[in-house]
XYZ file of C-alpha atoms in Angstrom:
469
model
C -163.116 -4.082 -28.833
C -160.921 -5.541 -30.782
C -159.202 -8.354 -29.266
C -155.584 -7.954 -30.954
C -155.744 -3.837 -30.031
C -156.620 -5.229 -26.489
C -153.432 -7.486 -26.264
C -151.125 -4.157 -27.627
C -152.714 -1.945 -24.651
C -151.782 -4.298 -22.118
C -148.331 -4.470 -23.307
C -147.978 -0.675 -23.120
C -149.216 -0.489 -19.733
C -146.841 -3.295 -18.527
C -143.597 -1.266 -20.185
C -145.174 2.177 -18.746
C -145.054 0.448 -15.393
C -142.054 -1.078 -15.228
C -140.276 2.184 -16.413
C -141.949 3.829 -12.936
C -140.604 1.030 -11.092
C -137.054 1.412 -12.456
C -137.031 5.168 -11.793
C -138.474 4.888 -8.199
C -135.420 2.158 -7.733
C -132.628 4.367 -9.600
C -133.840 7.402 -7.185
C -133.413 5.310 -3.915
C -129.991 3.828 -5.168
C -128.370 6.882 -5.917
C -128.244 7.664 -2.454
C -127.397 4.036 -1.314
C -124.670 4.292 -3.613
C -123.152 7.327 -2.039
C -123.587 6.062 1.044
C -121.053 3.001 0.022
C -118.939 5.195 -1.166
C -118.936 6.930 1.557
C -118.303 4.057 3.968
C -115.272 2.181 1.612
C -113.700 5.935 2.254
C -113.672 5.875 5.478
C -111.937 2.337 5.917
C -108.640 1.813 5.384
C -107.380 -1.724 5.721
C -103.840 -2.832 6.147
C -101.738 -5.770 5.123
C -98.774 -7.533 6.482
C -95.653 -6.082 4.987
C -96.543 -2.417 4.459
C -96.427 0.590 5.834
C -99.073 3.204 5.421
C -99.164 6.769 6.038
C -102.642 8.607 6.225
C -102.437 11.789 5.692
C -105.448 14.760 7.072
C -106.023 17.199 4.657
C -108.331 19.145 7.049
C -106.117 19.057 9.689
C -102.728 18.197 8.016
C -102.017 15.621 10.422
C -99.975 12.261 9.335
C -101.012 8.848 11.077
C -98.502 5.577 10.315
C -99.633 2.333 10.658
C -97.385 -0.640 9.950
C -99.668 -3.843 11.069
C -102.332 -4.902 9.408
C -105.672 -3.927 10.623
C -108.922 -1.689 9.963
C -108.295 2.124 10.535
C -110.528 4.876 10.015
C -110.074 8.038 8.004
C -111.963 10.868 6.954
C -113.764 10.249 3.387
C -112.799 11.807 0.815
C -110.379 14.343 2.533
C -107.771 12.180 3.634
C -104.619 10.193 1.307
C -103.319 6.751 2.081
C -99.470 6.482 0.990
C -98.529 2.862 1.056
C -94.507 2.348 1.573
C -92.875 -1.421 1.145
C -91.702 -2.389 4.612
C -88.746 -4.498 3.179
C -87.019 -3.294 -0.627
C -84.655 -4.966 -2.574
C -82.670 -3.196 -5.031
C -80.503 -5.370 -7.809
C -77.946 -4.151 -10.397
C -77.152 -6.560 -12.867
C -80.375 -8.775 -12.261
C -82.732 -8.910 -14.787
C -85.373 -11.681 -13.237
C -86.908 -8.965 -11.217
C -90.583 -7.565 -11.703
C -90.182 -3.793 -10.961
C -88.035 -1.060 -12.272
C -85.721 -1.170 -9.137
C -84.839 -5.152 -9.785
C -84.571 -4.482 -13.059
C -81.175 -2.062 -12.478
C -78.077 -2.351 -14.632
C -74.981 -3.889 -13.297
C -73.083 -1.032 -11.650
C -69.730 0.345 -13.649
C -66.774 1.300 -11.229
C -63.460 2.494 -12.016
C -60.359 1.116 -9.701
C -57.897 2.780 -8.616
C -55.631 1.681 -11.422
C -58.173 3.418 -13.880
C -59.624 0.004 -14.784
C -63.587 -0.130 -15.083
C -65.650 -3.306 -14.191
C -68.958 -4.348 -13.887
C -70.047 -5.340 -10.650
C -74.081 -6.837 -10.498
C -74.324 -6.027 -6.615
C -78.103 -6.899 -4.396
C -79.430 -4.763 -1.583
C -81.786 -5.206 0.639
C -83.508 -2.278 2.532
C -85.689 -2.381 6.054
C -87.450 0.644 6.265
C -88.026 1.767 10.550
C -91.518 0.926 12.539
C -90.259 4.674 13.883
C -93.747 6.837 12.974
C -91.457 10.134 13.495
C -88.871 8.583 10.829
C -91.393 7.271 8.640
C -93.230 11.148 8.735
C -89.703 12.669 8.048
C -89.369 9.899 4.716
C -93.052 10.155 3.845
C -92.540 14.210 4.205
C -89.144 14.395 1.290
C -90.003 11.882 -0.743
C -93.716 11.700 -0.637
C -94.327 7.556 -2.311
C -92.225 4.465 -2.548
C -90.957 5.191 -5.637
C -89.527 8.463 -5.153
C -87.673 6.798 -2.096
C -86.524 3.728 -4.479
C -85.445 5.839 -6.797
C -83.801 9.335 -5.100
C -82.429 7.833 -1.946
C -81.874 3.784 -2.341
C -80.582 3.340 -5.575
C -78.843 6.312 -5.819
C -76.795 6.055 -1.992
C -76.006 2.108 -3.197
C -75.142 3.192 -6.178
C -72.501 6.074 -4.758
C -71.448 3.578 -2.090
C -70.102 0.906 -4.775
C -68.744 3.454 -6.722
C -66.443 5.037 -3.708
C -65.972 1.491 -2.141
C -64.091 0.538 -5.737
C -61.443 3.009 -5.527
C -60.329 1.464 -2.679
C -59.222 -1.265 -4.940
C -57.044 -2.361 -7.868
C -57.959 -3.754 -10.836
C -56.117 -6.765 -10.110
C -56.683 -6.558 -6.057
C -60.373 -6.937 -6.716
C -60.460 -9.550 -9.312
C -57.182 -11.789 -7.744
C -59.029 -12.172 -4.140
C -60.258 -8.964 -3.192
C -63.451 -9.737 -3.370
C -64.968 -10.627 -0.235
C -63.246 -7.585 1.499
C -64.167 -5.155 -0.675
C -68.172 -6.765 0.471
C -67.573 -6.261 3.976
C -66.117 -2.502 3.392
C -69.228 -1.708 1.309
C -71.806 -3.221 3.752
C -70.171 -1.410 6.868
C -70.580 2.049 4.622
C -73.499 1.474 3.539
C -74.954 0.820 6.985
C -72.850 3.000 8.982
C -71.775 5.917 6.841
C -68.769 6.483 4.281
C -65.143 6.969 4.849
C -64.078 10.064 4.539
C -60.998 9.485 1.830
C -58.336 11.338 0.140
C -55.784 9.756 -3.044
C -52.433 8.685 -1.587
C -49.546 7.024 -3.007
C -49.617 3.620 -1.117
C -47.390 0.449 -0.901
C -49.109 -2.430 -1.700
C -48.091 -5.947 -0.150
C -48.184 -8.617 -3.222
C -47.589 -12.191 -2.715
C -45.785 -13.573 -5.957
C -43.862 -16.554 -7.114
C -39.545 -16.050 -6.583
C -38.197 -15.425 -9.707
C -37.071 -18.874 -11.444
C -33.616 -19.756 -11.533
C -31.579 -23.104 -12.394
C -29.307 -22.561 -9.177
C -32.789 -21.812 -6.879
C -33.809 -24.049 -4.289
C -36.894 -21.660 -3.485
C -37.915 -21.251 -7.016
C -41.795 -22.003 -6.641
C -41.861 -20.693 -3.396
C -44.202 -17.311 -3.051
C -42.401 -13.674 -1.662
C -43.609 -10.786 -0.963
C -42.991 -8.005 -3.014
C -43.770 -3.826 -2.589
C -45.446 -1.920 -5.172
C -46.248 1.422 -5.426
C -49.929 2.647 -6.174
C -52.567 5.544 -6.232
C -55.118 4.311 -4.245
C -58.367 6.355 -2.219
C -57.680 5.658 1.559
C -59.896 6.424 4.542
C -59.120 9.362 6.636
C -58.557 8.053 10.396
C -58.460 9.811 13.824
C -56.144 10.215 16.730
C -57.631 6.744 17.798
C -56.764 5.040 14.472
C -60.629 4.849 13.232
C -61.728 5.967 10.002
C -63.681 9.101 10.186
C -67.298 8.558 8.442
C -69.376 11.044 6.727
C -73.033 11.460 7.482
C -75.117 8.720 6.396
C -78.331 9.719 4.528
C -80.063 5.965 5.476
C -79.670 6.469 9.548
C -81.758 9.868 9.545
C -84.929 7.654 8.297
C -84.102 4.901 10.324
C -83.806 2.682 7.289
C -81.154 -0.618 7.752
C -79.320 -2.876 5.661
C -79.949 -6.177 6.187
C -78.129 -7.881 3.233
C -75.431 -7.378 0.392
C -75.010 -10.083 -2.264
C -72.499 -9.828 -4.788
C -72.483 -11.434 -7.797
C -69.815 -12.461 -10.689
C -68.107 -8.890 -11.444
C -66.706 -8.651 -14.936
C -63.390 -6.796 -15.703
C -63.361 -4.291 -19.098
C -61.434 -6.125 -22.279
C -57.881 -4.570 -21.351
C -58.221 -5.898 -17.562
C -59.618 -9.107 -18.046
C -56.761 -9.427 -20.720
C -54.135 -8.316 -18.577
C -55.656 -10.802 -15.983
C -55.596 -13.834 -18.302
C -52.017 -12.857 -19.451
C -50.819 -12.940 -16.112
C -52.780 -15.942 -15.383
C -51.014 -17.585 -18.373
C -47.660 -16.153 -17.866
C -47.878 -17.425 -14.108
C -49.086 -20.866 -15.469
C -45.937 -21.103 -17.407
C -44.190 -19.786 -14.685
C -45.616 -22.372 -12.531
C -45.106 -25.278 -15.585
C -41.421 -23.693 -15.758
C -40.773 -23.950 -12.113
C -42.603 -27.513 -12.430
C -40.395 -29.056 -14.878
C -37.601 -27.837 -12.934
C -38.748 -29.522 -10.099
C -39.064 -32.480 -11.777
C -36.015 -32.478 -13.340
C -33.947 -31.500 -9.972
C -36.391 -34.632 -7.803
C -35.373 -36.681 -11.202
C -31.670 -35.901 -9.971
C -32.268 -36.418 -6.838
C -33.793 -39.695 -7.027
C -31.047 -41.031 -9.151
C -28.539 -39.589 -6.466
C -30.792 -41.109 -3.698
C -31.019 -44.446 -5.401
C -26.896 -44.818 -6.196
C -26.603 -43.652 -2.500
C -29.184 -46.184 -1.701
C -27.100 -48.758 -3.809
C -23.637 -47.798 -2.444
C -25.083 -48.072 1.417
C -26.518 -51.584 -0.149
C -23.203 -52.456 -1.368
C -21.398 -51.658 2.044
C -24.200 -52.899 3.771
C -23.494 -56.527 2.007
C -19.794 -55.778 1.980
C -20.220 -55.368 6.012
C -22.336 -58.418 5.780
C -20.111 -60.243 4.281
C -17.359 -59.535 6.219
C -19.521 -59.794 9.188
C -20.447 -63.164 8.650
C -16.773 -64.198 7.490
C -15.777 -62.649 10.921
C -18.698 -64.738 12.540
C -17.947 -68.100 10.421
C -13.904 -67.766 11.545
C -15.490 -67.117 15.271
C -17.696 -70.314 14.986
C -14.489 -72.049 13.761
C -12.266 -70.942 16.487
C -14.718 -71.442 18.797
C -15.622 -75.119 17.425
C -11.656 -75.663 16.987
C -11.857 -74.817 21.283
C -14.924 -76.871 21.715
C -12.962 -79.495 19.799
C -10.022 -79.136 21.865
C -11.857 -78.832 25.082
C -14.061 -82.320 24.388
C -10.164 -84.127 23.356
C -8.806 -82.690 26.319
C -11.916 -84.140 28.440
C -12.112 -87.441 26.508
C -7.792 -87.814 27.751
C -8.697 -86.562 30.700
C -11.639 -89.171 31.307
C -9.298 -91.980 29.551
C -6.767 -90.876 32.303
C -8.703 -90.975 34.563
C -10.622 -93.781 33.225
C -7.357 -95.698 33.178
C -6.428 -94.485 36.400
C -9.729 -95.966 37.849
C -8.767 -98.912 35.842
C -5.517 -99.254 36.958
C -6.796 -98.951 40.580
C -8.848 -101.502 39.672
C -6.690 -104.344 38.889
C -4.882 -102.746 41.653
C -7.102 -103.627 43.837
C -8.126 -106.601 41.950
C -3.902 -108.213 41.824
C -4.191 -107.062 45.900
C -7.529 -109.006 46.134
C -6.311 -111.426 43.710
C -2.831 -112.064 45.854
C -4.918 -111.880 48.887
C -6.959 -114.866 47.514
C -3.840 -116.626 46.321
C -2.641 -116.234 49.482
C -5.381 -117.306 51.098
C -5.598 -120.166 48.629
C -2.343 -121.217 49.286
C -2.604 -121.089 52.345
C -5.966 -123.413 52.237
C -4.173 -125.696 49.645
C -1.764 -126.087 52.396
C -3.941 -127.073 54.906
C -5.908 -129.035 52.594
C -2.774 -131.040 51.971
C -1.883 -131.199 55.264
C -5.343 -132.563 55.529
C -5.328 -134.950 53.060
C -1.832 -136.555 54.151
C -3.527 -136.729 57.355
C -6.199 -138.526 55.770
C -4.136 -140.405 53.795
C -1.874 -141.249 56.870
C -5.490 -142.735 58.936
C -6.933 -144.240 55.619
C -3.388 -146.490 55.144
C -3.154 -146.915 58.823
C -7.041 -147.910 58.871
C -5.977 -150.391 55.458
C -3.291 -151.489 57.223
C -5.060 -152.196 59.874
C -7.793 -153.754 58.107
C -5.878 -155.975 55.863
C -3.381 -156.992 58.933
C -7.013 -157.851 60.092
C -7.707 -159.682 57.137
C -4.326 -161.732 56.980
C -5.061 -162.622 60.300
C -8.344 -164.074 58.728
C -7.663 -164.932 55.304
C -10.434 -167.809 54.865
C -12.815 -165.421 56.779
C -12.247 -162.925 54.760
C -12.645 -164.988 51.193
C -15.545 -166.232 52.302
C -17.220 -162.987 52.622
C -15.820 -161.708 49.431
C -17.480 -164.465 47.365
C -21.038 -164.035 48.762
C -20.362 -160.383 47.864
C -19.545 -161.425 44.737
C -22.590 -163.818 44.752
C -25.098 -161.319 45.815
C -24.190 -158.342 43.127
C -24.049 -161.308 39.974
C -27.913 -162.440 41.386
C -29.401 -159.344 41.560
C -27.535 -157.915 38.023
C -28.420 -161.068 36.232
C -31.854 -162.254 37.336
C -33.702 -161.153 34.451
C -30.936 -161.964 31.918
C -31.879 -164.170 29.100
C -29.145 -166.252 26.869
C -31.089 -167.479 23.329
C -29.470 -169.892 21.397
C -30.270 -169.825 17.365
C -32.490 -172.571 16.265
C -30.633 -173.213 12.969
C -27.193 -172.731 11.841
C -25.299 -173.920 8.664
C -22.081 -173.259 7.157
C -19.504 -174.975 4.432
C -16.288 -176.370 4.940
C -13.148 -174.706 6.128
C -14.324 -174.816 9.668
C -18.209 -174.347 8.861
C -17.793 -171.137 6.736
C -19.888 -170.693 3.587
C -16.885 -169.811 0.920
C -19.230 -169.702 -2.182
C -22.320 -167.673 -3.530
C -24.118 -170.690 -3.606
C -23.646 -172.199 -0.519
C -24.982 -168.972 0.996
C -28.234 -168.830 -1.288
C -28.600 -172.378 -0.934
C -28.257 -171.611 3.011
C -30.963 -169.277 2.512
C -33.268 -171.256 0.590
C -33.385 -173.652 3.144
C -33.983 -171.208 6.053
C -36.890 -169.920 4.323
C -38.753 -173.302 3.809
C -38.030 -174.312 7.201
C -39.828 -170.877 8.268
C -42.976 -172.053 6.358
C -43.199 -174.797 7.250
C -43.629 -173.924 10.981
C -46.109 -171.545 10.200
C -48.351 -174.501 8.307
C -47.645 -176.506 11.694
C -49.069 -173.254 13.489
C -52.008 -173.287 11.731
C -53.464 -176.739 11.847
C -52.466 -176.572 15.621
């Protein structure tokens, strides 16, 4: 055999075989393949934010189930609904990813006849209720249908009624935030039931301005007369509501955000005419202001300067009243120290007088005294005088008596006091002595040089003597 025919045949066999072994596999997974099928139809699992229905085609039963879990159903004759637990529906915001976030802003007309745009968010809770979720599930059959026949379109309505509640100008000029509340508290628990009234409206406005006004940019009240759409109220004073579609499927509101409305041309220029007309109103009224605290302030300030003036002036005469006071009251002081300094030299003199009063009495009394004293000191010396004489007398009667006696004595007396005066008296004669004629006087120059001459040889020549001695 040939060995390249040999090679081909073993090839063939190896495909032939293989093809039995794929169609032995494809006839056991058929079945297997069924049988998943089977078993993925039977399962139903549920996530966190959904709500299911399952619906029994063989027995036309519903089931709900709104936690997530593993259910069972019957394969293949059973239908899962799935519902969005939570839904948010937006006009006017385009950043959404379905149809129902993707809404238009929603167009009201006031009750002035002015339209605006208002881009308004609502958010839906749909009820953990099975019976309300059958009821929903049985009239509008997927989450769509619901989205689209009873959300959007009941918000929608809502806004539109809630706006003719309002004026143009209420709405845009503060009315805002009321006209949220009003269409939240519809929305959640049913609408007013309304009817188109004539109505006074309360507007706050600036007084009108005026040169003579004091309360020019002061704001009034002021009544005006408008067709507005007004709730329909009780005996009790409540509005009366009609039914509300949301509360018979348990659904809730849970939030209404508002965003930036925007007025048609003719109201958003009547707005910003007003606006500007009320800024010049408001510059108007300003300048006026100004001017009139201007005028004030230059009234305040000569008022200001006349007080200052009278305030000085009063000063002034204040302290001249206080200077003439401290003059007066020096001028007294003055008067009072003179009056003291004579009434201490008064007295001063008095004391004085008293003084050599008592000094002439003391004085006399001394005199007196000394007089007196002289007197006996006179009478005491004449007595003296009287003994002393009678005593001489007596001694020099005693001494007549003894004359020679008495001489004798007085000479040693005499005697004694020369001795002892002139014992150590000394009488040296000069050793030389010359004079001229005319009794021994030197009448000439020359006799008294020559005199001289001869007195100082005679010196030396003692001295020489002195010497060789």
């Amino acid at each position: 055999m040939d060995t390249k025919n040999l090679g081909q045949g073993l090839k063939m066999e190896e495909r032939r075989q293989l093809a039995r072994t794929g169609l032995k596999a494809a006839i056991i997974g058929i079945p297997l393949l069924g049988l998943g099928l089977t078993i993925n139809s039977s399962v139903l699992m549920t996530d966190a934010g959904y709500t299911y229905v399952h619906q029994n085609n063989m027995t036309g039963e519903l089931d709900v189930f709104t936690e997530p879990g593993i259910h069972f159903r019957m394969p293949f004759l059973s239908k899962i609904t799935q519902y969005d637990q939570v839904i948010t529906v937006s006009f006017g915001n385009n950043a959404g990813e379905d149809f129902y976030q993707r809404l238009d802003p929603v167009q009201v007309r006031f009750a002035d006849t002015y339209i605006g745009q208002i881009p308004v968010t609502y958010r839906f809770k749909l009820s953990n209720d099975p019976e309300a979720v059958k009821k929903m599930h049985r009239e509008f059959r997927n989450n769509s249908n619901l989205i689209d026949a009873l959300l959007v379109k009941n918000a929608r309505n809502v806004t539109v009624i809630t706006a003719t509640q309002y004026t143009g100008e209420e709405f845009f000029q503060g009315g805002l935030n009321q006209f949220k509340s009003k269409l939240g508290d519809q929305l959640r628990e049913g609408i007013y039931l309304t009817e188109r009234r004539q109505v006074e409206v309360e507007e706050l406005d600036l007084a009108p301005v005026g040169l003579d006004q004091s309360d020019a940019n002061k704001l009034q009240r002021t009544q005006q007369l408008v067709w507005k759409t007004v709730p329909v109220r009780d005996a009790s004073g409540q509005p009366i509501r009609q039914d509300n579609p949301l509360q018979q499927y348990g659904i809730h509101v849970t939030q209404v955000t508002i965003g930036d409305p925007q007025p048609e041309k003719q109201l958003d220029q009547l707005l910003a005419d007003k606006k500007r007309l009320v800024a010049d109103r408001i510059r108007a009224i300003q300048e006026q202001e100004t001017s009139k605290a201007q005028a004030e302030t230059e009234q305040l300030r000569k008022e200001i300067q006349r007080t200052r003036e009278v305030q000085d002036a009063q000063r002034t005469k204040e302290l001249a009243v206080i200077a003439q006071q401290k003059e007066v009251a020096v001028a007294q002081q003055i008067a009072k120290r003179e009056i003291v300094e004579v009434e201490k030299t008064k007295q001063l003199a008095e004391v004085e007088k008293s003084k050599e009063l008592a000094m002439a009495e003391a004085n006399l009394a001394i005199q007196q005294a000394n007089a007196k004293a002289a007197e006996f000191e006179a009478l005491a010396i004449l007595a003296k005088g009287e003994a002393e004489a009678a005593i001489l007398k007596a001694k020099y009667d005693a001494y007549g008596a003894n004359r020679d006696v008495y001489l004798a004595e007085l000479n040693r007396d005499i005697s004694t006091s020369l001795y002892h005066n002139l014992k150590d008296f000394k009488v040296e004669v000069p050793k030389h002595y010359f004079g001229g004629g005319d009794g021994g006087k030197m009448t000439t120059n020359l006799d008294v040089i020559t005199g001289l001459g001869a007195l100082g040889m005679m010196e030396k020549t003692e001295a020489m003597q002195k010497v060789q001695q």
